[in-house]
Short mmCIF file of C-alpha atoms in Angstrom, two decimals:
data_model
loop_
_atom_site.label_atom_id
_atom_site.label_comp_id
_atom_site.label_asym_id
_atom_site.label_seq_id
_atom_site.Cartn_x
_atom_site.Cartn_y
_atom_site.Cartn_z
CA MET A 23 48.41 153.29 59.24
CA SER A 24 45.72 154.84 61.49
CA PHE A 25 46.67 156.40 64.84
CA MET A 26 44.27 156.06 67.76
CA LYS A 27 42.89 159.09 69.49
CA LEU A 28 44.70 159.50 72.67
CA THR A 29 42.85 159.64 75.84
CA ALA A 30 42.94 162.64 78.09
CA SER A 31 45.31 160.89 80.54
CA ALA A 32 47.59 160.20 77.71
CA LEU A 33 47.74 163.84 77.09
CA THR A 34 49.38 164.95 80.42
CA ILE A 35 52.07 166.46 78.07
CA ALA A 36 49.47 169.18 77.99
CA ALA A 37 48.59 170.93 75.02
CA VAL A 38 49.15 174.66 75.60
CA SER A 39 48.02 177.38 73.37
CA ALA A 40 50.48 178.60 70.86
CA THR A 41 52.74 181.48 71.45
CA ALA A 42 51.41 184.40 69.60
CA ALA A 43 54.60 186.57 69.00
CA THR A 44 56.13 184.53 66.28
CA ALA A 45 56.25 184.46 62.51
CA ARG A 46 56.35 180.63 62.23
CA ASP A 47 53.90 178.46 64.18
CA GLN A 48 54.87 175.15 62.85
CA VAL A 49 57.62 172.85 63.92
CA GLN A 50 59.92 171.95 61.15
CA VAL A 51 61.74 168.78 60.88
CA ALA A 52 64.06 167.19 58.32
CA GLY A 53 66.70 164.30 57.91
CA SER A 54 66.78 160.67 58.01
CA SER A 55 64.52 158.67 55.69
CA THR A 56 64.65 155.92 58.27
CA VAL A 57 63.06 158.15 60.95
CA LEU A 58 60.78 159.67 58.41
CA PRO A 59 57.79 157.32 58.76
CA TYR A 60 58.05 157.30 62.58
CA ALA A 61 58.12 161.14 62.69
CA SER A 62 55.23 161.62 60.20
CA ILE A 63 53.06 159.34 62.26
CA VAL A 64 53.83 161.40 65.40
CA ALA A 65 53.40 164.68 63.55
CA GLU A 66 50.02 163.62 62.36
CA ALA A 67 48.88 162.35 65.73
CA PHE A 68 50.36 165.67 67.37
CA GLY A 69 48.26 167.89 65.09
CA GLU A 70 45.16 165.75 65.89
CA ASN A 71 45.57 165.78 69.55
CA PHE A 72 47.18 169.11 70.46
CA ASP A 73 46.42 172.76 70.03
CA PHE A 74 49.29 173.19 67.69
CA PRO A 75 49.57 172.95 63.96
CA THR A 76 50.81 169.64 62.54
CA PRO A 77 54.65 169.76 62.13
CA VAL A 78 56.22 169.82 58.78
CA VAL A 79 58.43 166.67 58.24
CA GLU A 80 60.78 166.36 55.50
CA SER A 81 63.25 163.45 54.45
CA GLY A 82 66.68 163.91 52.72
CA GLY A 83 68.90 161.78 54.81
CA SER A 84 70.63 162.16 57.99
CA SER A 85 73.56 164.13 56.80
CA ALA A 86 71.56 166.44 54.83
CA GLY A 87 69.13 167.00 57.80
CA LEU A 88 71.94 167.82 60.14
CA LYS A 89 73.61 170.12 57.71
CA ARG A 90 70.24 172.07 57.56
CA PHE A 91 70.11 171.91 61.31
CA CYS A 92 73.48 173.37 61.75
CA GLU A 93 72.71 176.39 59.55
CA GLY A 94 72.03 178.57 62.39
CA VAL A 95 69.27 179.65 64.93
CA GLY A 96 66.10 181.43 63.91
CA GLU A 97 62.76 180.96 62.22
CA ASN A 98 64.30 180.38 58.79
CA THR A 99 66.05 177.26 60.10
CA ILE A 100 64.64 173.82 61.04
CA ASP A 101 63.98 173.05 64.63
CA ILE A 102 64.70 169.23 64.58
CA ALA A 103 66.92 167.02 62.46
CA ASN A 104 66.12 163.21 62.47
CA ALA A 105 69.07 160.90 62.14
CA SER A 106 69.61 157.11 61.92
CA ARG A 107 72.96 157.61 63.45
CA ALA A 108 74.61 159.68 66.12
CA ILE A 109 75.60 163.29 65.28
CA LYS A 110 79.43 163.51 64.39
CA GLU A 111 81.94 165.68 66.15
CA LYS A 112 82.44 167.66 62.95
CA GLU A 113 78.71 168.39 62.62
CA ILE A 114 78.78 169.52 66.33
CA LYS A 115 81.55 171.97 65.45
CA ALA A 116 79.78 173.13 62.36
CA CYS A 117 76.67 173.80 64.49
CA ALA A 118 78.60 175.72 67.01
CA GLU A 119 80.32 177.73 64.39
CA ALA A 120 76.89 178.83 63.05
CA GLY A 121 75.64 179.59 66.69
CA VAL A 122 73.74 176.34 67.26
CA THR A 123 75.49 175.63 70.71
CA ASN A 124 72.72 173.99 72.73
CA ILE A 125 71.59 170.69 71.14
CA ILE A 126 69.11 168.22 72.77
CA GLU A 127 69.84 164.55 71.65
CA VAL A 128 66.81 162.43 71.67
CA ARG A 129 67.20 158.62 71.14
CA ILE A 130 63.68 157.41 70.00
CA GLY A 131 64.49 153.57 69.89
CA TYR A 132 66.29 151.07 67.57
CA ASP A 133 66.02 149.75 64.14
CA GLY A 134 67.75 147.20 62.07
CA ILE A 135 69.28 147.28 58.60
CA VAL A 136 68.00 144.36 56.56
CA PHE A 137 68.81 143.04 53.14
CA ALA A 138 65.69 142.14 51.14
CA SER A 139 64.87 141.02 47.61
CA ASP A 140 61.90 140.26 45.40
CA ILE A 141 59.50 138.00 47.25
CA ASN A 142 59.52 135.40 44.47
CA GLY A 143 63.37 135.34 44.21
CA ASN A 144 66.14 133.31 45.47
CA GLU A 145 66.55 133.08 49.34
CA PHE A 146 69.84 134.26 50.91
CA ALA A 147 71.53 133.69 54.24
CA TYR A 148 74.32 136.39 54.34
CA THR A 149 77.27 137.20 56.40
CA PRO A 150 79.34 140.41 56.36
CA THR A 151 82.11 138.54 54.37
CA ASP A 152 79.67 137.93 51.46
CA TRP A 153 78.82 141.54 51.09
CA PHE A 154 82.42 142.50 51.38
CA LEU A 155 83.39 139.96 48.63
CA ALA A 156 80.38 141.10 46.47
CA LEU A 157 80.67 145.00 46.81
CA SER A 158 84.16 145.98 47.70
CA ASN A 159 86.17 147.66 44.95
CA GLU A 160 89.15 145.39 45.70
CA ILE A 161 89.39 142.08 47.58
CA LEU A 162 92.32 139.97 48.86
CA VAL A 163 93.38 137.19 46.63
CA ASP A 164 96.57 135.14 47.19
CA GLY A 165 97.92 137.78 49.46
CA LYS A 166 97.29 140.79 47.07
CA MET A 167 94.37 143.22 46.68
CA VAL A 168 92.94 142.88 43.24
CA ALA A 169 90.01 144.41 41.49
CA ASN A 170 86.84 142.66 42.50
CA PRO A 171 86.08 139.95 39.84
CA ASN A 172 82.91 138.51 41.26
CA LYS A 173 79.90 138.86 38.93
CA THR A 174 77.41 136.34 40.56
CA TRP A 175 76.48 135.55 44.10
CA ALA A 176 77.84 132.01 43.36
CA ASP A 177 81.25 133.63 42.70
CA VAL A 178 81.01 135.12 46.30
CA ASN A 179 79.80 131.91 48.00
CA ALA A 180 79.42 128.53 46.35
CA ALA A 181 76.31 127.95 48.44
CA PHE A 182 74.64 130.73 46.73
CA PRO A 183 72.71 130.72 43.43
CA ALA A 184 74.42 132.03 40.19
CA GLN A 185 72.43 135.16 40.37
CA ASN A 186 73.92 138.50 39.14
CA ILE A 187 75.24 140.62 41.91
CA GLN A 188 72.94 143.91 41.64
CA ALA A 189 72.85 145.83 45.00
CA PHE A 190 70.77 148.88 45.74
CA ILE A 191 72.32 150.63 48.75
CA PRO A 192 71.62 153.97 50.43
CA GLY A 193 73.74 156.85 49.00
CA THR A 194 76.42 158.60 51.26
CA LYS A 195 74.09 161.27 52.70
CA HIS A 196 72.04 158.52 54.53
CA GLY A 197 72.88 157.49 57.99
CA THR A 198 71.89 153.84 56.94
CA ARG A 199 74.98 154.00 54.57
CA GLU A 200 77.38 154.65 57.31
CA VAL A 201 75.99 151.74 59.43
CA PHE A 202 76.08 149.45 56.51
CA GLU A 203 79.72 150.35 55.86
CA ASP A 204 80.79 149.98 59.47
CA LYS A 205 78.73 146.77 60.42
CA VAL A 206 78.74 144.95 57.18
CA ILE A 207 81.58 146.00 54.75
CA LEU A 208 84.18 146.72 57.24
CA ALA A 209 83.26 143.72 59.24
CA GLY A 210 83.71 141.48 56.18
CA CYS A 211 86.85 143.30 55.31
CA GLU A 212 88.36 142.29 58.68
CA ALA A 213 86.89 138.78 58.61
CA THR A 214 88.67 137.98 55.07
CA GLY A 215 91.95 139.40 56.39
CA ALA A 216 91.86 142.21 53.95
CA PHE A 217 91.76 144.85 56.64
CA GLU A 218 95.04 143.55 58.26
CA HIS A 219 96.71 143.31 54.84
CA LEU A 220 95.57 147.01 53.99
CA LEU A 221 96.78 148.23 57.41
CA ALA A 222 100.26 146.58 56.87
CA HIS A 223 100.63 148.65 53.70
CA ALA A 224 98.77 151.80 54.62
CA GLU A 225 100.36 155.20 54.37
CA GLY A 226 100.23 157.50 57.22
CA ASP A 227 102.46 159.21 59.90
CA THR A 228 100.65 157.80 62.91
CA PRO A 229 98.84 154.35 63.67
CA LYS A 230 95.56 156.29 63.84
CA ALA A 231 96.18 157.68 60.35
CA GLN A 232 97.17 154.32 59.05
CA LYS A 233 94.00 152.69 60.51
CA LYS A 234 91.80 155.26 58.96
CA ALA A 235 93.49 154.85 55.55
CA ALA A 236 92.85 151.04 55.99
CA GLU A 237 89.34 151.48 56.69
CA LYS A 238 88.60 153.91 53.83
CA ALA A 239 90.11 151.37 51.56
CA CYS A 240 87.91 148.60 52.99
CA ILE A 241 84.69 150.44 52.51
CA ALA A 242 85.43 151.78 48.96
CA LEU A 243 82.85 150.10 46.82
CA ARG A 244 82.66 149.02 43.22
CA THR A 245 81.99 151.54 40.53
CA ASP A 246 81.19 149.20 37.72
CA GLY A 247 77.36 149.36 38.16
CA VAL A 248 77.05 146.31 40.54
CA SER A 249 76.57 148.55 43.57
CA VAL A 250 74.07 151.37 42.97
CA ASP A 251 73.62 154.32 45.36
CA ILE A 252 70.04 155.36 45.96
CA ASP A 253 69.83 159.00 47.03
CA GLY A 254 66.07 158.90 47.55
CA ASP A 255 64.15 157.02 50.14
CA TYR A 256 63.41 153.17 50.45
CA THR A 257 60.47 153.58 48.03
CA GLU A 258 62.93 154.22 45.19
CA THR A 259 65.04 151.11 46.33
CA LEU A 260 61.84 149.08 46.07
CA ALA A 261 60.95 150.45 42.77
CA ARG A 262 64.43 149.50 41.57
CA ILE A 263 63.95 145.77 42.83
CA GLU A 264 60.55 145.59 41.12
CA SER A 265 62.25 146.59 37.80
CA ASN A 266 65.13 144.33 38.36
CA LYS A 267 64.19 140.96 39.95
CA ASP A 268 67.91 140.27 40.74
CA GLY A 269 68.45 143.32 42.91
CA ILE A 270 69.01 143.18 46.60
CA GLY A 271 68.11 146.21 48.58
CA VAL A 272 69.23 147.57 51.84
CA PHE A 273 66.44 148.83 54.00
CA GLY A 274 65.23 149.60 57.50
CA LEU A 275 63.34 146.83 59.18
CA ALA A 276 60.17 148.97 59.51
CA PHE A 277 59.86 149.58 55.77
CA TYR A 278 60.54 145.80 54.98
CA GLU A 279 57.85 144.92 57.48
CA ASN A 280 55.36 147.07 55.79
CA ASN A 281 56.29 145.45 52.30
CA THR A 282 56.28 141.93 53.13
CA ASP A 283 53.88 141.17 50.19
CA LYS A 284 56.62 142.40 47.84
CA LEU A 285 59.93 141.48 49.61
CA GLN A 286 61.57 138.64 51.34
CA VAL A 287 64.30 139.20 53.99
CA ALA A 288 67.58 137.54 54.26
CA THR A 289 69.21 136.35 57.36
CA MET A 290 72.66 138.03 58.53
CA SER A 291 75.09 135.78 60.25
CA GLY A 292 72.27 133.28 60.84
CA ILE A 293 69.93 135.69 62.62
CA VAL A 294 66.54 136.70 61.22
CA PRO A 295 65.98 140.54 61.56
CA SER A 296 62.90 141.17 63.83
CA THR A 297 62.24 143.53 66.63
CA GLU A 298 62.84 140.77 68.91
CA SER A 299 66.20 139.87 67.61
CA ILE A 300 67.19 143.58 67.58
CA ALA A 301 65.93 144.21 71.00
CA THR A 302 67.94 141.40 72.46
CA GLY A 303 71.05 142.50 70.38
CA GLU A 304 71.24 139.18 68.61
CA TYR A 305 70.75 140.64 65.10
CA PRO A 306 74.17 142.12 64.26
CA VAL A 307 73.20 145.21 61.90
CA SER A 308 71.09 147.31 64.21
CA ARG A 309 71.36 150.91 65.28
CA PRO A 310 69.75 153.49 67.64
CA LEU A 311 67.64 156.24 65.99
CA PHE A 312 67.72 159.98 66.99
CA PHE A 313 66.36 163.36 66.58
CA TYR A 314 68.15 166.58 67.71
CA VAL A 315 66.33 169.56 68.97
CA LYS A 316 67.61 173.27 69.07
CA LYS A 317 67.13 174.26 72.76
CA ALA A 318 67.18 178.00 71.52
CA HIS A 319 63.90 177.33 69.51
CA ILE A 320 62.15 176.05 72.68
CA GLY A 321 59.61 178.63 73.70
CA VAL A 322 60.00 180.59 70.44
CA ILE A 323 58.55 177.87 67.91
CA PRO A 324 55.02 176.92 69.39
CA GLY A 325 54.89 173.21 70.31
CA LEU A 326 58.57 172.38 69.83
CA LYS A 327 59.00 170.97 73.31
CA GLU A 328 55.62 169.42 73.56
CA PHE A 329 56.21 167.58 70.13
CA ALA A 330 59.52 166.25 71.41
CA GLU A 331 57.96 164.98 74.67
CA PHE A 332 54.87 163.55 72.75
CA PHE A 333 57.18 161.67 70.42
CA ILE A 334 59.07 159.62 73.07
CA SER A 335 56.00 159.28 75.43
CA ASP A 336 55.13 155.73 76.68
CA GLU A 337 51.94 156.03 74.63
CA VAL A 338 53.69 156.60 71.47
CA ALA A 339 57.32 155.21 71.50
CA GLY A 340 56.74 152.58 74.42
CA PRO A 341 56.67 148.79 73.45
CA ASP A 342 52.86 148.83 73.29
CA GLY A 343 52.85 152.13 71.19
CA PRO A 344 51.95 152.64 67.55
CA LEU A 345 55.60 153.21 66.60
CA SER A 346 56.32 149.58 67.90
CA GLU A 347 53.60 148.41 65.66
CA TYR A 348 55.35 150.11 62.82
CA GLY A 349 58.63 148.38 63.49
CA LEU A 350 60.40 150.73 65.91
CA VAL A 351 62.23 148.75 68.81
CA ALA A 352 61.29 150.47 72.01
CA ASP A 353 64.29 151.92 73.96
CA PRO A 354 64.64 150.15 77.35
CA GLU A 355 66.03 153.48 78.73
CA LEU A 356 63.24 155.46 77.38
CA SER A 357 62.30 156.91 80.81
CA GLU A 358 65.70 158.46 80.95
CA THR A 359 65.32 160.20 77.60
CA GLN A 360 61.95 161.45 78.72
CA ASN A 361 63.65 162.98 81.76
CA ALA A 362 66.36 164.42 79.77
CA VAL A 363 63.96 166.22 77.33
CA ALA A 364 61.71 167.35 80.13
CA ASP A 365 64.81 169.21 81.69
CA GLU A 366 65.90 170.32 78.36
CA ALA A 367 69.23 168.72 78.98
CA THR A 368 71.73 169.40 76.22
CA MET A 369 74.63 167.34 74.89
CA GLY A 370 77.18 169.44 76.74
CA GLY A 371 75.42 168.37 80.04
CA ASN A 372 73.75 171.69 80.63
CA SER A 373 70.07 172.24 80.99
#
């Protein structure tokens, strides 16, 4: 995708000359494969329009990126972690233990998780219940939790075709996986009554511990080959579907929208995933996207703050910007995020 050359008025996030006294002059970014295409577009445009080197952007998944981010402060650590979910308390703690204490959280917009299959295959209209009954390790049958016996989508839902269940889902290091577990599998578990049953039989000394145990049991997926974890990015998922036409893949909306010549998308709870249905909150499986910046690296790594501000500028992340064209749903509170980054406000409320 080509990126327009920005006008001078769009570059009021002025490009200043690089700081000389540093051993590293490129911003380094790693993390979410969902955020990767957006960050790559912005990095390329930043390099073209500013007097800083093009930032280095790597993938690896939200958890992997945040793990690297939390390794410490210094030129040998990354400056930004991309994430398709919010940073966890345990990750904030790990960061603090390694000296990463001032973190700037930047919400870039919203994305949806979609369920897509071969463009010439069967059409599907899913609910969370369908996915729970298809992929959960155990389902509730006649008041008991039993090993999942379903082999075809017709076994799950009589309205579906007798197509073998074969799902390609993000691996556990990806933020997309956590959203999928929470908003689809767990929601289906609750809808079928399985969660209530598991909670009633859960072990634990406190209600909180019992709830956690029930949730863990709900999202435990099959290990018989029906559900396949994809540790790479969405291109690997697409390749799996191209070699197995029965496969259903879990993708970010933006990736699907850039592969509509190969994929068809399913509805979820009757809603077609689109930038519009995500922006209005209609589509049930959507999530905010983030990146996290080490404040300690601002002023040390040339262009770090400028890159962060450029990423969330109206010209880039606004509703008429190139990221919107690529599938990002613009954040209605983008101006607040812009102010927070300008003030270098950290998650602890300090600036």
